[in-house]
PDB file of C-alpha atoms and ligand atoms in Angstrom:
ATOM      1  CA  MET A   1      78.259 111.745  90.377  1.00 94.00           C
ATOM      2  CA  ASN A   2      79.271 115.235  91.517  1.00 96.00           C
ATOM      3  CA  ILE A   3      80.862 117.738  89.168  1.00 97.00           C
ATOM      4  CA  ILE A   4      82.042 121.329  89.057  1.00 97.00           C
ATOM      5  CA  LEU A   5      81.427 123.518  86.009  1.00 97.00           C
ATOM      6  CA  LEU A   6      84.029 126.245  85.775  1.00 96.00           C
ATOM      7  CA  GLY A   7      84.370 129.135  83.368  1.00 95.00           C
ATOM      8  CA  PRO A   8      83.887 132.876  83.124  1.00 94.00           C
ATOM      9  CA  PRO A   9      80.454 134.492  83.405  1.00 92.00           C
ATOM     10  CA  GLY A  10      78.547 133.802  80.190  1.00 91.00           C
ATOM     11  CA  ALA A  11      80.544 130.684  79.264  1.00 94.00           C
ATOM     12  CA  GLY A  12      77.359 128.591  79.233  1.00 94.00           C
ATOM     13  CA  LYS A  13      77.637 126.883  82.644  1.00 95.00           C
ATOM     14  CA  GLY A  14      73.951 127.419  83.456  1.00 94.00           C
ATOM     15  CA  THR A  15      72.759 126.149  80.075  1.00 95.00           C
ATOM     16  CA  GLN A  16      74.858 122.992  80.333  1.00 97.00           C
ATOM     17  CA  ALA A  17      73.863 122.433  83.967  1.00 97.00           C
ATOM     18  CA  LYS A  18      70.168 122.529  82.981  1.00 96.00           C
ATOM     19  CA  ARG A  19      70.869 119.989  80.230  1.00 97.00           C
ATOM     20  CA  LEU A  20      72.606 117.629  82.660  1.00 97.00           C
ATOM     21  CA  GLU A  21      69.737 117.973  85.149  1.00 96.00           C
ATOM     22  CA  ALA A  22      67.327 116.801  82.468  1.00 96.00           C
ATOM     23  CA  SER A  23      69.502 114.007  81.067  1.00 95.00           C
ATOM     24  CA  ARG A  24      71.267 112.606  84.154  1.00 94.00           C
ATOM     25  CA  GLY A  25      69.055 113.291  87.156  1.00 91.00           C
ATOM     26  CA  MET A  26      71.699 115.480  88.756  1.00 96.00           C
ATOM     27  CA  LYS A  27      70.852 118.742  90.556  1.00 97.00           C
ATOM     28  CA  GLN A  28      72.252 122.125  89.564  1.00 97.00           C
ATOM     29  CA  ILE A  29      73.501 124.134  92.514  1.00 97.00           C
ATOM     30  CA  SER A  30      73.972 127.667  91.249  1.00 96.00           C
ATOM     31  CA  THR A  31      75.116 130.059  93.957  1.00 97.00           C
ATOM     32  CA  GLY A  32      74.211 132.993  91.687  1.00 95.00           C
ATOM     33  CA  ASP A  33      70.610 131.728  91.228  1.00 95.00           C
ATOM     34  CA  MET A  34      70.270 131.061  94.966  1.00 97.00           C
ATOM     35  CA  LEU A  35      71.520 134.542  95.822  1.00 98.00           C
ATOM     36  CA  ARG A  36      69.217 136.170  93.250  1.00 97.00           C
ATOM     37  CA  ALA A  37      66.290 134.317  94.854  1.00 97.00           C
ATOM     38  CA  GLU A  38      67.311 135.729  98.261  1.00 97.00           C
ATOM     39  CA  VAL A  39      67.484 139.252  96.806  1.00 98.00           C
ATOM     40  CA  LYS A  40      64.083 138.854  95.183  1.00 96.00           C
ATOM     41  CA  ALA A  41      62.564 137.629  98.454  1.00 98.00           C
ATOM     42  CA  GLN A  42      64.192 140.572 100.278  1.00 98.00           C
ATOM     43  CA  SER A  43      65.422 138.111 102.923  1.00 98.00           C
ATOM     44  CA  PRO A  44      68.089 139.217 105.443  1.00 97.00           C
ATOM     45  CA  ILE A  45      70.770 137.576 103.245  1.00 97.00           C
ATOM     46  CA  GLY A  46      69.234 139.160 100.139  1.00 98.00           C
ATOM     47  CA  LEU A  47      69.385 142.622 101.644  1.00 98.00           C
ATOM     48  CA  GLN A  48      73.000 142.040 102.656  1.00 97.00           C
ATOM     49  CA  VAL A  49      74.189 140.893  99.213  1.00 98.00           C
ATOM     50  CA  LYS A  50      72.087 142.995  96.803  1.00 98.00           C
ATOM     51  CA  GLU A  51      74.537 145.849  96.366  1.00 97.00           C
ATOM     52  CA  LEU A  52      77.617 143.605  96.168  1.00 97.00           C
ATOM     53  CA  MET A  53      75.983 141.582  93.393  1.00 96.00           C
ATOM     54  CA  GLU A  54      74.836 144.617  91.436  1.00 95.00           C
ATOM     55  CA  LYS A  55      78.435 145.813  91.357  1.00 93.00           C
ATOM     56  CA  GLY A  56      79.764 142.385  90.361  1.00 91.00           C
ATOM     57  CA  HIS A  57      81.660 141.976  93.655  1.00 94.00           C
ATOM     58  CA  PHE A  58      81.931 138.687  95.527  1.00 94.00           C
ATOM     59  CA  VAL A  59      79.613 137.787  98.383  1.00 97.00           C
ATOM     60  CA  PRO A  60      81.498 136.821 101.601  1.00 96.00           C
ATOM     61  CA  ASP A  61      82.547 133.154 101.913  1.00 96.00           C
ATOM     62  CA  PRO A  62      80.569 132.341 105.105  1.00 95.00           C
ATOM     63  CA  ILE A  63      77.267 133.152 103.356  1.00 97.00           C
ATOM     64  CA  ILE A  64      78.151 131.091 100.282  1.00 97.00           C
ATOM     65  CA  VAL A  65      79.505 128.139 102.251  1.00 95.00           C
ATOM     66  CA  GLN A  66      76.438 127.952 104.495  1.00 95.00           C
ATOM     67  CA  MET A  67      74.165 128.042 101.459  1.00 96.00           C
ATOM     68  CA  ILE A  68      76.074 125.224  99.724  1.00 96.00           C
ATOM     69  CA  GLU A  69      76.249 123.106 102.850  1.00 93.00           C
ATOM     70  CA  ASN A  70      72.489 123.320 103.403  1.00 94.00           C
ATOM     71  CA  ARG A  71      71.716 122.647  99.745  1.00 95.00           C
ATOM     72  CA  ILE A  72      73.987 119.601  99.305  1.00 93.00           C
ATOM     73  CA  ALA A  73      72.366 117.978 102.363  1.00 91.00           C
ATOM     74  CA  GLN A  74      68.885 118.055 100.769  1.00 95.00           C
ATOM     75  CA  PRO A  75      67.539 114.643  99.659  1.00 95.00           C
ATOM     76  CA  ASP A  76      67.129 115.732  96.013  1.00 95.00           C
ATOM     77  CA  CYS A  77      70.916 116.107  95.749  1.00 95.00           C
ATOM     78  CA  ALA A  78      71.529 112.434  96.505  1.00 92.00           C
ATOM     79  CA  GLY A  79      71.704 111.630  92.757  1.00 91.00           C
ATOM     80  CA  GLY A  80      74.647 113.994  92.348  1.00 95.00           C
ATOM     81  CA  VAL A  81      75.192 117.728  91.958  1.00 97.00           C
ATOM     82  CA  ILE A  82      76.473 120.140  89.345  1.00 98.00           C
ATOM     83  CA  LEU A  83      78.207 123.006  91.084  1.00 97.00           C
ATOM     84  CA  ASP A  84      77.808 126.164  88.995  1.00 96.00           C
ATOM     85  CA  GLY A  85      79.397 129.375  90.229  1.00 94.00           C
ATOM     86  CA  PHE A  86      81.114 127.719  93.200  1.00 96.00           C
ATOM     87  CA  PRO A  87      83.973 127.428  94.048  1.00 96.00           C
ATOM     88  CA  ARG A  88      85.119 130.804  92.795  1.00 93.00           C
ATOM     89  CA  THR A  89      88.243 131.336  94.868  1.00 92.00           C
ATOM     90  CA  GLU A  90      91.066 129.129  96.085  1.00 90.00           C
ATOM     91  CA  SER A  91      89.768 129.356  99.635  1.00 92.00           C
ATOM     92  CA  GLN A  92      86.301 128.210  98.501  1.00 95.00           C
ATOM     93  CA  ALA A  93      87.923 125.281  96.619  1.00 94.00           C
ATOM     94  CA  GLU A  94      89.699 124.192  99.801  1.00 93.00           C
ATOM     95  CA  ILE A  95      86.561 124.608 101.932  1.00 95.00           C
ATOM     96  CA  LEU A  96      84.609 122.521  99.403  1.00 95.00           C
ATOM     97  CA  ASP A  97      87.120 119.671  99.527  1.00 93.00           C
ATOM     98  CA  SER A  98      86.988 119.463 103.309  1.00 93.00           C
ATOM     99  CA  MET A  99      83.183 119.805 103.348  1.00 93.00           C
ATOM    100  CA  LEU A 100      82.821 116.891 100.915  1.00 92.00           C
ATOM    101  CA  LYS A 101      85.343 114.759 102.778  1.00 93.00           C
ATOM    102  CA  GLU A 102      83.324 115.133 105.983  1.00 91.00           C
ATOM    103  CA  GLN A 103      80.240 113.902 104.173  1.00 88.00           C
ATOM    104  CA  ASN A 104      82.084 111.065 102.404  1.00 90.00           C
ATOM    105  CA  LEU A 105      81.458 112.667  99.022  1.00 91.00           C
ATOM    106  CA  LYS A 106      83.854 113.547  96.213  1.00 91.00           C
ATOM    107  CA  ILE A 107      84.039 115.528  92.995  1.00 94.00           C
ATOM    108  CA  ASP A 108      84.186 113.183  89.990  1.00 94.00           C
ATOM    109  CA  ALA A 109      84.985 115.753  87.320  1.00 95.00           C
ATOM    110  CA  VAL A 110      85.905 119.433  87.041  1.00 97.00           C
ATOM    111  CA  ILE A 111      85.004 120.850  83.638  1.00 98.00           C
ATOM    112  CA  LEU A 112      86.247 124.187  82.373  1.00 97.00           C
ATOM    113  CA  LEU A 113      84.266 125.896  79.600  1.00 97.00           C
ATOM    114  CA  GLU A 114      86.736 128.028  77.681  1.00 96.00           C
ATOM    115  CA  VAL A 115      85.382 131.062  75.826  1.00 94.00           C
ATOM    116  CA  GLU A 116      87.018 134.137  74.285  1.00 92.00           C
ATOM    117  CA  GLU A 117      86.511 137.266  76.363  1.00 87.00           C
ATOM    118  CA  GLU A 118      85.066 139.483  73.621  1.00 87.00           C
ATOM    119  CA  ALA A 119      82.435 136.860  72.845  1.00 88.00           C
ATOM    120  CA  LEU A 120      81.428 136.892  76.518  1.00 90.00           C
ATOM    121  CA  VAL A 121      80.896 140.648  76.665  1.00 87.00           C
ATOM    122  CA  LYS A 122      78.655 140.346  73.608  1.00 87.00           C
ATOM    123  CA  ARG A 123      76.761 137.285  74.905  1.00 86.00           C
ATOM    124  CA  LEU A 124      76.120 138.791  78.336  1.00 86.00           C
ATOM    125  CA  SER A 125      75.165 142.222  77.061  1.00 83.00           C
ATOM    126  CA  GLU A 126      72.561 140.560  74.831  1.00 86.00           C
ATOM    127  CA  ARG A 127      71.338 138.055  77.463  1.00 82.00           C
ATOM    128  CA  GLN A 128      67.693 138.454  78.406  1.00 78.00           C
ATOM    129  CA  HIS A 129      65.277 136.467  80.525  1.00 79.00           C
ATOM    130  CA  GLU A 130      62.243 134.912  78.846  1.00 79.00           C
ATOM    131  CA  ASP A 131      60.078 137.768  80.163  1.00 83.00           C
ATOM    132  CA  GLY A 132      62.401 140.284  78.496  1.00 83.00           C
ATOM    133  CA  SER A 133      63.978 141.450  81.794  1.00 85.00           C
ATOM    134  CA  ARG A 134      67.756 141.710  82.201  1.00 86.00           C
ATOM    135  CA  ARG A 135      70.135 140.918  85.032  1.00 86.00           C
ATOM    136  CA  ALA A 136      71.355 144.118  86.706  1.00 87.00           C
ATOM    137  CA  ASP A 137      74.933 142.826  86.438  1.00 91.00           C
ATOM    138  CA  ASP A 138      74.781 142.135  82.673  1.00 89.00           C
ATOM    139  CA  GLN A 139      75.471 145.754  81.638  1.00 87.00           C
ATOM    140  CA  PRO A 140      78.739 146.014  79.667  1.00 86.00           C
ATOM    141  CA  ASP A 141      80.721 147.917  82.343  1.00 89.00           C
ATOM    142  CA  VAL A 142      79.688 145.485  85.111  1.00 91.00           C
ATOM    143  CA  VAL A 143      80.350 142.542  82.752  1.00 90.00           C
ATOM    144  CA  ARG A 144      83.909 143.782  82.219  1.00 91.00           C
ATOM    145  CA  SER A 145      84.386 144.108  85.946  1.00 92.00           C
ATOM    146  CA  ARG A 146      82.982 140.582  86.542  1.00 93.00           C
ATOM    147  CA  LEU A 147      85.398 139.233  83.916  1.00 94.00           C
ATOM    148  CA  ASP A 148      88.200 141.080  85.647  1.00 92.00           C
ATOM    149  CA  VAL A 149      87.241 139.507  88.990  1.00 92.00           C
ATOM    150  CA  TYR A 150      87.135 136.098  87.237  1.00 93.00           C
ATOM    151  CA  ARG A 151      90.608 136.584  85.771  1.00 93.00           C
ATOM    152  CA  LYS A 152      92.106 137.715  89.092  1.00 92.00           C
ATOM    153  CA  GLN A 153      90.332 135.456  91.583  1.00 88.00           C
ATOM    154  CA  THR A 154      88.753 132.474  89.854  1.00 91.00           C
ATOM    155  CA  ALA A 155      91.216 131.649  87.062  1.00 92.00           C
ATOM    156  CA  PRO A 156      93.926 131.083  89.722  1.00 90.00           C
ATOM    157  CA  ILE A 157      91.984 128.090  91.097  1.00 93.00           C
ATOM    158  CA  LEU A 158      92.533 126.228  87.815  1.00 95.00           C
ATOM    159  CA  PRO A 159      96.016 124.997  88.803  1.00 93.00           C
ATOM    160  CA  TYR A 160      94.478 123.678  92.064  1.00 90.00           C
ATOM    161  CA  TYR A 161      92.345 121.276  90.035  1.00 93.00           C
ATOM    162  CA  GLU A 162      94.928 120.736  87.304  1.00 92.00           C
ATOM    163  CA  GLN A 163      97.473 119.584  89.904  1.00 87.00           C
ATOM    164  CA  HIS A 164      95.245 116.731  90.934  1.00 74.00           C
ATOM    165  CA  GLY A 165      94.622 115.829  87.268  1.00 82.00           C
ATOM    166  CA  ARG A 166      90.968 116.632  87.718  1.00 87.00           C
ATOM    167  CA  LEU A 167      90.538 119.519  85.256  1.00 96.00           C
ATOM    168  CA  LYS A 168      89.044 118.815  81.828  1.00 97.00           C
ATOM    169  CA  ARG A 169      88.829 121.576  79.235  1.00 97.00           C
ATOM    170  CA  VAL A 170      85.955 122.017  76.787  1.00 98.00           C
ATOM    171  CA  ASP A 171      85.784 124.527  73.934  1.00 97.00           C
ATOM    172  CA  GLY A 172      82.817 126.678  74.957  1.00 96.00           C
ATOM    173  CA  MET A 173      82.837 128.596  71.655  1.00 94.00           C
ATOM    174  CA  GLN A 174      81.288 125.598  69.901  1.00 95.00           C
ATOM    175  CA  ASP A 175      77.609 125.104  69.299  1.00 95.00           C
ATOM    176  CA  VAL A 176      75.657 124.364  72.544  1.00 96.00           C
ATOM    177  CA  GLU A 177      74.959 120.798  71.340  1.00 97.00           C
ATOM    178  CA  LEU A 178      78.636 120.075  70.708  1.00 98.00           C
ATOM    179  CA  VAL A 179      79.620 121.497  74.099  1.00 98.00           C
ATOM    180  CA  GLY A 180      77.019 119.144  75.616  1.00 98.00           C
ATOM    181  CA  LYS A 181      78.458 116.162  73.735  1.00 98.00           C
ATOM    182  CA  ALA A 182      81.984 116.956  74.909  1.00 98.00           C
ATOM    183  CA  ILE A 183      80.743 117.155  78.519  1.00 98.00           C
ATOM    184  CA  ASP A 184      78.856 113.861  78.148  1.00 98.00           C
ATOM    185  CA  ALA A 185      82.017 112.148  76.912  1.00 98.00           C
ATOM    186  CA  ILE A 186      83.953 113.392  79.955  1.00 97.00           C
ATOM    187  CA  LEU A 187      81.254 112.242  82.367  1.00 97.00           C
ATOM    188  CA  ASP A 188      80.928 108.844  80.709  1.00 96.00           C
ATOM    189  CA  GLN A 189      84.659 108.367  81.011  1.00 94.00           C
ATOM    190  CA  ALA A 190      84.656 109.472  84.665  1.00 91.00           C
ATOM    191  CA  ALA A 191      81.857 107.000  85.412  1.00 89.00           C
ATOM    192  CA  SER A 192      83.630 104.028  83.837  1.00 87.00           C
TER     193      SER A 192
HETATM  194  P1  AMP B   1      76.667 134.148  88.751  1.00 61.22           P
HETATM  195  O1  AMP B   1      75.206 133.988  88.483  1.00 61.22           O
HETATM  196  O2  AMP B   1      77.355 132.835  89.053  1.00 61.22           O
HETATM  197  O3  AMP B   1      77.376 134.939  87.677  1.00 61.22           O
HETATM  198  O4  AMP B   1      76.791 135.014  90.108  1.00 61.22           O
HETATM  199  C1  AMP B   1      76.260 136.305  90.198  1.00 61.22           C
HETATM  200  C2  AMP B   1      76.874 137.038  91.383  1.00 61.22           C
HETATM  201  O5  AMP B   1      76.576 136.324  92.604  1.00 61.22           O
HETATM  202  C3  AMP B   1      78.387 137.157  91.364  1.00 61.22           C
HETATM  203  O6  AMP B   1      78.834 138.249  90.559  1.00 61.22           O
HETATM  204  C4  AMP B   1      78.673 137.368  92.859  1.00 61.22           C
HETATM  205  O7  AMP B   1      78.291 138.672  93.267  1.00 61.22           O
HETATM  206  C5  AMP B   1      77.684 136.413  93.516  1.00 61.22           C
HETATM  207  N1  AMP B   1      78.258 135.051  93.672  1.00 61.22           N
HETATM  208  C6  AMP B   1      77.814 133.901  93.072  1.00 61.22           C
HETATM  209  N2  AMP B   1      78.557 132.844  93.438  1.00 61.22           N
HETATM  210  C7  AMP B   1      79.501 133.311  94.285  1.00 61.22           C
HETATM  211  C8  AMP B   1      80.588 132.702  94.975  1.00 61.22           C
HETATM  212  N3  AMP B   1      80.866 131.387  94.868  1.00 61.22           N
HETATM  213  N4  AMP B   1      81.366 133.498  95.772  1.00 61.22           N
HETATM  214  C9  AMP B   1      81.109 134.830  95.889  1.00 61.22           C
HETATM  215  N5  AMP B   1      80.117 135.469  95.250  1.00 61.22           N
HETATM  216  C10 AMP B   1      79.307 134.726  94.446  1.00 61.22           C
END
């Protein structure tokens, strides 16, 4: 089963993706995590995207699409994938559909985690890694700009999925466990 997790930065997509990896043998494909790994490794792609990411701007489509295409083709993705952070624009949503069609794959569910904006600014500003370090793009002014980019460029892809009856909404303000239960119910229904 292949799914897309949608929602603004800080909505809990990563947390829920990790849960599904553990419980359903699916693989999380997080474009943000993959890009951060490139930056950390100071690879050619990393050097190209570092500044864009620090400012909360989007990385160009060809880089993202290539990364996704390579990742989905890996054997460990055969049990299904959880797309987290992709697609983020209407053009990426269209590219994804044609990419999957070529590989005889499909998206079984598109789940939107809905969270109030003020709660997101608070959550992200307080977010820390286990080692106490912070993401460069989690400072309040960059968070606001990332939310702005989400509102302008990513929220408009919702009708694309709604049109095809594929979008399911989950209240992301609930307790993590309850959000997980709501997602499980959607996936169980999609599988039946
Ligand atoms: P995330 O961890 O999903 O919040 O992504 C962190 C940053 O990586 C974003 O602010 C963008 O700079 C970049 N990024 C991640 N996914 C994409 C995408 N699908 N398209 C463009 N840029 C992306």
